[in-house]
Amino acid sequence: MFQHHKDNRLHWEQGPVYDISWSSDGGQLSAVGSRGYARTWRLERGGHKDGEELKALGSEIERLAWSPATHNTNVIAGAGYDKVVQLWDQRTKSTTTKLGTRGQITDICWSPSGKYFAAVGREDGIDVFDIAAGSQTPVVSAPFDDIAYLARWDASERVLFLATHQGAVEVYAWPTMEPLTTIPAHAGSCNCLGIDPCGKVLATGGADATMELWSTDDFTMTHVVDGYDSPLLFADFSMDGRFIATASDDLEVRIHDSFSGDQVHRLAVESLTTALEWHPRNLALAYGSAGAGKGGVKPAVTIFLKS
């Protein structure tokens, strides 16, 4: 399936990659690293390897996320050290909204429709904003007993999943935040979540070096994928839901069949993968890396796509 794919490395000088994000139409890819400004590549224009800097977001951004709303493809969210999320509109070249949160932000995400936006702090819980209503005050601001890593909505926006340090996934009804169940996913921390576009399968990856696939109908586990040598860090479904890309501390990115869990491709990488996301409209996979330190491999942003 991926034998005709190859790596395309983009121009990158911003140090180890912190985060990457595709625009909802797939025309732009953005990344942020440890140095300087976030960078965006307009892939539909040709000659895209250099990209352009997003200086309006500042130089202390750690997390990026383009709005998934098809009517709002020009808005990107950036979160940094100052506990503030900026929503920047590319059309007007201006920050349209600033959202204050309670703690240092470790993860940000949009709901599938783009109506809601969540900011998660490891020890500060979750703040959720109603972007469609234009509110700058959280509609939900909830602390948690456990350390929270990240949050994801299902495709229907009726369920919110929260990955925790203890390895469980807490499941809540949305928007009431009524607890539905606790999924006992991993023996160590649950580091990543992925939800297929149809909302039928939840993928979790943990410190126990396994990926687990769960049915969202009854929250039962359907497959366990092992064979990793280190904790899983990322899991993301392709746009058609057929494949899951994963990355761990191993020097490889793996692609699995999302129904059977079988591995269909293994991509060798030169240094630790620090971000990973499928293109929203085709089977192109973007990933970022940390580099190998002194005199070694440089950090990079790479797109694995059909040649």
mmCIF file of C-alpha atoms in Angstrom, residues 12-278:
data_model
loop_
_atom_site.group_PDB
_atom_site.id
_atom_site.type_symbol
_atom_site.label_atom_id
_atom_site.label_comp_id
_atom_site.label_asym_id
_atom_site.label_seq_id
_atom_site.Cartn_x
_atom_site.Cartn_y
_atom_site.Cartn_z
ATOM 1 C CA TRP A 12 13.384 23.602 9.112
ATOM 2 C CA GLU A 13 15.745 25.545 11.398
ATOM 3 C CA GLN A 14 13.609 25.936 14.530
ATOM 4 C CA GLY A 15 15.164 23.160 16.612
ATOM 5 C CA PRO A 16 13.426 20.047 17.952
ATOM 6 C CA VAL A 17 9.842 19.924 16.702
ATOM 7 C CA TYR A 18 7.157 20.416 19.367
ATOM 8 C CA ASP A 19 3.974 20.111 17.325
ATOM 9 C CA ILE A 20 2.545 19.937 13.795
ATOM 10 C CA SER A 21 -0.923 20.528 12.355
ATOM 11 C CA TRP A 22 -2.630 20.348 8.957
ATOM 12 C CA SER A 23 -5.233 22.898 7.881
ATOM 13 C CA SER A 24 -8.668 21.332 7.387
ATOM 14 C CA ASP A 25 -8.419 21.542 3.592
ATOM 15 C CA GLY A 26 -4.936 20.020 3.624
ATOM 16 C CA GLY A 27 -3.450 22.981 1.788
ATOM 17 C CA GLN A 28 -1.172 24.045 4.628
ATOM 18 C CA LEU A 29 1.052 22.340 7.171
ATOM 19 C CA SER A 30 2.315 24.206 10.242
ATOM 20 C CA ALA A 31 4.966 23.264 12.774
ATOM 21 C CA VAL A 32 6.497 24.774 15.884
ATOM 22 C CA GLY A 33 9.815 24.004 17.535
ATOM 23 C CA SER A 34 12.064 24.970 20.408
ATOM 24 C CA ARG A 35 13.515 28.045 18.681
ATOM 25 C CA GLY A 36 12.004 30.980 16.878
ATOM 26 C CA TYR A 37 8.600 31.197 15.249
ATOM 27 C CA ALA A 38 6.132 28.621 14.003
ATOM 28 C CA ARG A 39 6.419 27.903 10.286
ATOM 29 C CA THR A 40 3.747 27.201 7.664
ATOM 30 C CA TRP A 41 4.097 25.596 4.240
ATOM 31 C CA ARG A 42 1.464 26.278 1.557
ATOM 32 C CA LEU A 43 1.619 22.949 -0.176
ATOM 33 C CA GLU A 44 -0.708 23.796 -3.027
ATOM 34 C CA ARG A 45 1.529 26.551 -4.370
ATOM 35 C CA GLY A 46 4.589 24.559 -5.333
ATOM 36 C CA GLY A 47 8.119 25.315 -4.136
ATOM 37 C CA HIS A 48 6.846 24.759 -0.630
ATOM 38 C CA LYS A 49 9.963 23.509 1.118
ATOM 39 C CA ASP A 50 10.977 26.889 2.588
ATOM 40 C CA GLY A 51 7.600 27.894 4.047
ATOM 41 C CA GLU A 52 6.954 31.130 5.926
ATOM 42 C CA GLU A 53 7.165 32.144 9.580
ATOM 43 C CA LEU A 54 4.040 32.845 11.653
ATOM 44 C CA LYS A 55 5.547 35.739 13.595
ATOM 45 C CA ALA A 56 2.160 37.004 14.800
ATOM 46 C CA LEU A 57 1.904 34.075 17.212
ATOM 47 C CA GLY A 58 5.165 35.004 18.924
ATOM 48 C CA SER A 59 8.277 32.941 19.533
ATOM 49 C CA GLU A 60 7.182 31.006 22.630
ATOM 50 C CA ILE A 61 4.508 28.788 21.117
ATOM 51 C CA GLU A 62 4.549 25.085 21.997
ATOM 52 C CA ARG A 63 1.257 23.783 20.589
ATOM 53 C CA LEU A 64 -0.520 24.380 17.272
ATOM 54 C CA ALA A 65 -3.915 23.289 15.942
ATOM 55 C CA TRP A 66 -5.736 24.412 12.804
ATOM 56 C CA SER A 67 -9.517 24.664 13.096
ATOM 57 C CA PRO A 68 -11.186 21.602 11.530
ATOM 58 C CA ALA A 69 -14.288 23.600 10.561
ATOM 59 C CA THR A 70 -14.699 23.681 6.785
ATOM 60 C CA HIS A 71 -16.096 27.229 7.030
ATOM 61 C CA ASN A 72 -13.168 28.352 9.170
ATOM 62 C CA THR A 73 -10.120 26.919 7.421
ATOM 63 C CA ASN A 74 -7.999 30.031 7.972
ATOM 64 C CA VAL A 75 -7.933 29.959 11.795
ATOM 65 C CA ILE A 76 -5.059 28.395 13.716
ATOM 66 C CA ALA A 77 -4.680 28.136 17.483
ATOM 67 C CA GLY A 78 -1.317 28.572 19.190
ATOM 68 C CA ALA A 79 -0.570 27.959 22.863
ATOM 69 C CA GLY A 80 2.579 28.848 24.749
ATOM 70 C CA TYR A 81 4.267 29.304 28.097
ATOM 71 C CA ASP A 82 2.065 32.209 29.150
ATOM 72 C CA LYS A 83 -1.086 30.052 29.637
ATOM 73 C CA VAL A 84 -2.796 31.925 26.801
ATOM 74 C CA VAL A 85 -4.218 30.476 23.585
ATOM 75 C CA GLN A 86 -4.243 32.751 20.544
ATOM 76 C CA LEU A 87 -6.609 32.233 17.617
ATOM 77 C CA TRP A 88 -4.997 33.741 14.539
ATOM 78 C CA ASP A 89 -6.885 34.384 11.300
ATOM 79 C CA GLN A 90 -4.677 34.007 8.260
ATOM 80 C CA ARG A 91 -6.997 36.049 6.038
ATOM 81 C CA THR A 92 -6.869 39.146 8.223
ATOM 82 C CA LYS A 93 -3.332 38.458 9.475
ATOM 83 C CA SER A 94 -4.468 39.175 13.019
ATOM 84 C CA THR A 95 -5.209 37.530 16.335
ATOM 85 C CA THR A 96 -8.993 37.369 16.633
ATOM 86 C CA THR A 97 -9.269 35.895 20.130
ATOM 87 C CA LYS A 98 -7.135 35.298 23.214
ATOM 88 C CA LEU A 99 -8.198 32.590 25.645
ATOM 89 C CA GLY A 100 -6.823 32.564 29.180
ATOM 90 C CA THR A 101 -6.351 29.203 30.902
ATOM 91 C CA ARG A 102 -5.559 28.191 34.479
ATOM 92 C CA GLY A 103 -2.279 26.383 33.985
ATOM 93 C CA GLN A 104 0.620 25.558 31.706
ATOM 94 C CA ILE A 105 -0.846 24.000 28.577
ATOM 95 C CA THR A 106 0.332 20.549 27.518
ATOM 96 C CA ASP A 107 -2.264 19.786 24.854
ATOM 97 C CA ILE A 108 -4.845 21.618 22.749
ATOM 98 C CA CYS A 109 -7.576 20.287 20.483
ATOM 99 C CA TRP A 110 -10.701 21.319 18.592
ATOM 100 C CA SER A 111 -13.955 19.422 18.548
ATOM 101 C CA PRO A 112 -14.621 17.898 15.095
ATOM 102 C CA SER A 113 -17.031 20.678 14.077
ATOM 103 C CA GLY A 114 -14.726 23.442 15.311
ATOM 104 C CA LYS A 115 -17.380 24.684 17.726
ATOM 105 C CA TYR A 116 -15.412 23.861 20.891
ATOM 106 C CA PHE A 117 -11.758 24.202 21.810
ATOM 107 C CA ALA A 118 -10.019 22.455 24.732
ATOM 108 C CA ALA A 119 -6.773 23.270 26.536
ATOM 109 C CA VAL A 120 -5.353 20.627 28.879
ATOM 110 C CA GLY A 121 -2.831 21.209 31.667
ATOM 111 C CA ARG A 122 -1.000 18.266 33.215
ATOM 112 C CA GLU A 123 -1.924 19.235 36.771
ATOM 113 C CA ASP A 124 -4.624 21.831 36.113
ATOM 114 C CA GLY A 125 -7.369 19.856 34.383
ATOM 115 C CA ILE A 126 -9.200 21.041 31.290
ATOM 116 C CA ASP A 127 -10.651 24.338 30.036
ATOM 117 C CA VAL A 128 -13.167 24.168 27.180
ATOM 118 C CA PHE A 129 -14.308 27.236 25.224
ATOM 119 C CA ASP A 130 -17.308 27.677 22.947
ATOM 120 C CA ILE A 131 -15.600 29.262 19.945
ATOM 121 C CA ALA A 132 -18.757 29.387 17.848
ATOM 122 C CA ALA A 133 -20.438 31.524 20.520
ATOM 123 C CA GLY A 134 -17.440 33.849 20.688
ATOM 124 C CA SER A 135 -16.962 33.251 24.417
ATOM 125 C CA GLN A 136 -13.572 33.909 25.994
ATOM 126 C CA THR A 137 -14.709 32.374 29.283
ATOM 127 C CA PRO A 138 -14.551 28.566 29.587
ATOM 128 C CA VAL A 139 -17.901 26.774 29.389
ATOM 129 C CA VAL A 140 -16.170 23.960 31.286
ATOM 130 C CA SER A 141 -13.265 24.434 33.662
ATOM 131 C CA ALA A 142 -12.678 21.153 35.464
ATOM 132 C CA PRO A 143 -9.794 19.983 37.649
ATOM 133 C CA PHE A 144 -8.964 16.273 37.877
ATOM 134 C CA ASP A 145 -7.544 14.088 40.627
ATOM 135 C CA ASP A 146 -5.083 12.483 38.211
ATOM 136 C CA ILE A 147 -2.585 14.170 35.890
ATOM 137 C CA ALA A 148 -4.240 14.726 32.501
ATOM 138 C CA TYR A 149 -2.282 14.412 29.264
ATOM 139 C CA LEU A 150 -4.718 15.136 26.461
ATOM 140 C CA ALA A 151 -8.389 15.237 25.470
ATOM 141 C CA ARG A 152 -10.274 14.192 22.333
ATOM 142 C CA TRP A 153 -13.914 14.312 21.255
ATOM 143 C CA ASP A 154 -15.606 11.527 19.340
ATOM 144 C CA ALA A 155 -16.951 12.253 15.848
ATOM 145 C CA SER A 156 -20.452 13.041 17.129
ATOM 146 C CA GLU A 157 -19.196 15.489 19.798
ATOM 147 C CA ARG A 158 -21.297 13.643 22.362
ATOM 148 C CA VAL A 159 -18.364 12.042 24.159
ATOM 149 C CA LEU A 160 -15.097 13.473 25.487
ATOM 150 C CA PHE A 161 -12.102 11.229 26.248
ATOM 151 C CA LEU A 162 -9.324 12.219 28.636
ATOM 152 C CA ALA A 163 -5.994 10.341 28.818
ATOM 153 C CA THR A 164 -4.421 10.171 32.291
ATOM 154 C CA HIS A 165 -1.102 9.500 33.971
ATOM 155 C CA GLN A 166 -2.447 6.402 35.731
ATOM 156 C CA GLY A 167 -3.132 4.765 32.364
ATOM 157 C CA ALA A 168 -6.912 5.055 32.351
ATOM 158 C CA VAL A 169 -9.053 6.924 29.845
ATOM 159 C CA GLU A 170 -11.841 8.858 31.542
ATOM 160 C CA VAL A 171 -14.984 9.061 29.402
ATOM 161 C CA TYR A 172 -17.492 11.910 29.786
ATOM 162 C CA ALA A 173 -20.768 12.840 28.152
ATOM 163 C CA TRP A 174 -20.480 16.123 26.318
ATOM 164 C CA PRO A 175 -21.422 18.884 27.042
ATOM 165 C CA THR A 176 -22.703 17.863 30.491
ATOM 166 C CA MET A 177 -19.337 16.348 31.571
ATOM 167 C CA GLU A 178 -21.257 13.552 33.276
ATOM 168 C CA PRO A 179 -18.868 10.610 33.850
ATOM 169 C CA LEU A 180 -19.804 7.663 31.629
ATOM 170 C CA THR A 181 -17.084 5.121 32.343
ATOM 171 C CA THR A 182 -13.381 4.605 32.967
ATOM 172 C CA ILE A 183 -11.434 2.587 30.401
ATOM 173 C CA PRO A 184 -8.574 0.702 32.133
ATOM 174 C CA ALA A 185 -6.310 1.104 29.136
ATOM 175 C CA HIS A 186 -2.653 0.790 30.198
ATOM 176 C CA ALA A 187 -0.451 -0.418 33.024
ATOM 177 C CA GLY A 188 1.551 2.799 32.744
ATOM 178 C CA SER A 189 0.490 6.261 31.659
ATOM 179 C CA CYS A 190 -1.831 6.669 28.660
ATOM 180 C CA ASN A 191 0.239 8.922 26.410
ATOM 181 C CA CYS A 192 -1.921 9.250 23.299
ATOM 182 C CA LEU A 193 -5.425 8.900 21.927
ATOM 183 C CA GLY A 194 -6.753 8.565 18.399
ATOM 184 C CA ILE A 195 -10.375 8.412 17.212
ATOM 185 C CA ASP A 196 -11.268 7.150 13.775
ATOM 186 C CA PRO A 197 -13.234 9.625 11.588
ATOM 187 C CA CYS A 198 -16.401 7.529 11.857
ATOM 188 C CA GLY A 199 -16.161 7.504 15.647
ATOM 189 C CA LYS A 200 -16.280 3.717 15.971
ATOM 190 C CA VAL A 201 -12.742 2.954 17.158
ATOM 191 C CA LEU A 202 -10.620 4.510 19.898
ATOM 192 C CA ALA A 203 -6.868 3.886 19.803
ATOM 193 C CA THR A 204 -4.788 4.337 22.940
ATOM 194 C CA GLY A 205 -1.024 4.166 23.398
ATOM 195 C CA GLY A 206 0.772 3.860 26.693
ATOM 196 C CA ALA A 207 3.960 3.642 28.689
ATOM 197 C CA ASP A 208 3.552 -0.156 28.685
ATOM 198 C CA ALA A 209 4.659 -0.150 25.015
ATOM 199 C CA THR A 210 1.308 -1.296 23.638
ATOM 200 C CA MET A 211 -1.443 0.142 21.472
ATOM 201 C CA GLU A 212 -5.001 -0.886 22.251
ATOM 202 C CA LEU A 213 -8.077 -0.584 20.032
ATOM 203 C CA TRP A 214 -11.454 -0.063 21.716
ATOM 204 C CA SER A 215 -15.021 -0.092 20.442
ATOM 205 C CA THR A 216 -16.744 3.200 21.226
ATOM 206 C CA ASP A 217 -20.126 1.454 21.202
ATOM 207 C CA ASP A 218 -19.579 -0.402 24.470
ATOM 208 C CA PHE A 219 -15.978 0.593 25.386
ATOM 209 C CA THR A 220 -14.659 -2.955 25.068
ATOM 210 C CA MET A 221 -11.164 -3.707 23.823
ATOM 211 C CA THR A 222 -10.995 -5.363 20.391
ATOM 212 C CA HIS A 223 -7.237 -5.657 19.776
ATOM 213 C CA VAL A 224 -3.905 -5.276 21.546
ATOM 214 C CA VAL A 225 -0.907 -4.360 19.388
ATOM 215 C CA ASP A 226 2.459 -5.036 20.971
ATOM 216 C CA GLY A 227 5.992 -5.506 19.683
ATOM 217 C CA TYR A 228 7.124 -1.993 20.592
ATOM 218 C CA ASP A 229 10.335 -1.624 22.578
ATOM 219 C CA SER A 230 9.403 1.639 24.289
ATOM 220 C CA PRO A 231 6.381 3.733 25.346
ATOM 221 C CA LEU A 232 3.981 4.864 22.635
ATOM 222 C CA LEU A 233 3.838 8.613 22.143
ATOM 223 C CA PHE A 234 1.468 9.171 19.193
ATOM 224 C CA ALA A 235 -1.456 7.461 17.461
ATOM 225 C CA ASP A 236 -3.420 9.027 14.611
ATOM 226 C CA PHE A 237 -6.032 7.682 12.169
ATOM 227 C CA SER A 238 -5.902 8.321 8.443
ATOM 228 C CA MET A 239 -8.689 10.386 6.893
ATOM 229 C CA ASP A 240 -10.591 7.275 5.738
ATOM 230 C CA GLY A 241 -10.121 5.451 9.040
ATOM 231 C CA ARG A 242 -8.306 2.522 7.408
ATOM 232 C CA PHE A 243 -4.903 3.091 8.986
ATOM 233 C CA ILE A 244 -3.353 4.162 12.274
ATOM 234 C CA ALA A 245 0.109 5.698 12.373
ATOM 235 C CA THR A 246 2.014 5.312 15.638
ATOM 236 C CA ALA A 247 5.336 6.474 17.010
ATOM 237 C CA SER A 248 7.240 5.545 20.143
ATOM 238 C CA ASP A 249 10.740 6.075 21.461
ATOM 239 C CA ASP A 250 11.825 3.490 18.867
ATOM 240 C CA LEU A 251 13.403 4.960 15.755
ATOM 241 C CA GLU A 252 10.472 4.119 13.508
ATOM 242 C CA VAL A 253 6.935 5.110 12.607
ATOM 243 C CA ARG A 254 4.530 2.203 12.186
ATOM 244 C CA ILE A 255 1.328 2.078 10.175
ATOM 245 C CA HIS A 256 -1.329 -0.436 11.179
ATOM 246 C CA ASP A 257 -4.618 -1.643 9.751
ATOM 247 C CA SER A 258 -7.192 -0.043 12.039
ATOM 248 C CA PHE A 259 -9.579 -3.013 11.959
ATOM 249 C CA SER A 260 -7.178 -5.890 12.586
ATOM 250 C CA GLY A 261 -4.279 -4.037 14.206
ATOM 251 C CA ASP A 262 -1.871 -5.721 11.768
ATOM 252 C CA GLN A 263 1.204 -3.754 10.784
ATOM 253 C CA VAL A 264 1.175 -2.793 7.081
ATOM 254 C CA HIS A 265 4.251 -0.571 6.911
ATOM 255 C CA ARG A 266 7.268 0.383 8.981
ATOM 256 C CA LEU A 267 9.071 3.666 8.364
ATOM 257 C CA ALA A 268 12.613 3.991 9.711
ATOM 258 C CA VAL A 269 13.436 7.438 11.115
ATOM 259 C CA GLU A 270 16.739 8.972 12.164
ATOM 260 C CA SER A 271 15.747 10.458 15.525
ATOM 261 C CA LEU A 272 12.923 10.538 18.059
ATOM 262 C CA THR A 273 9.514 11.361 16.544
ATOM 263 C CA THR A 274 7.978 14.279 18.449
ATOM 264 C CA ALA A 275 4.822 14.974 16.410
ATOM 265 C CA LEU A 276 2.712 13.071 13.917
ATOM 266 C CA GLU A 277 -0.478 13.744 11.932
ATOM 267 C CA TRP A 278 -2.191 12.393 8.801
#
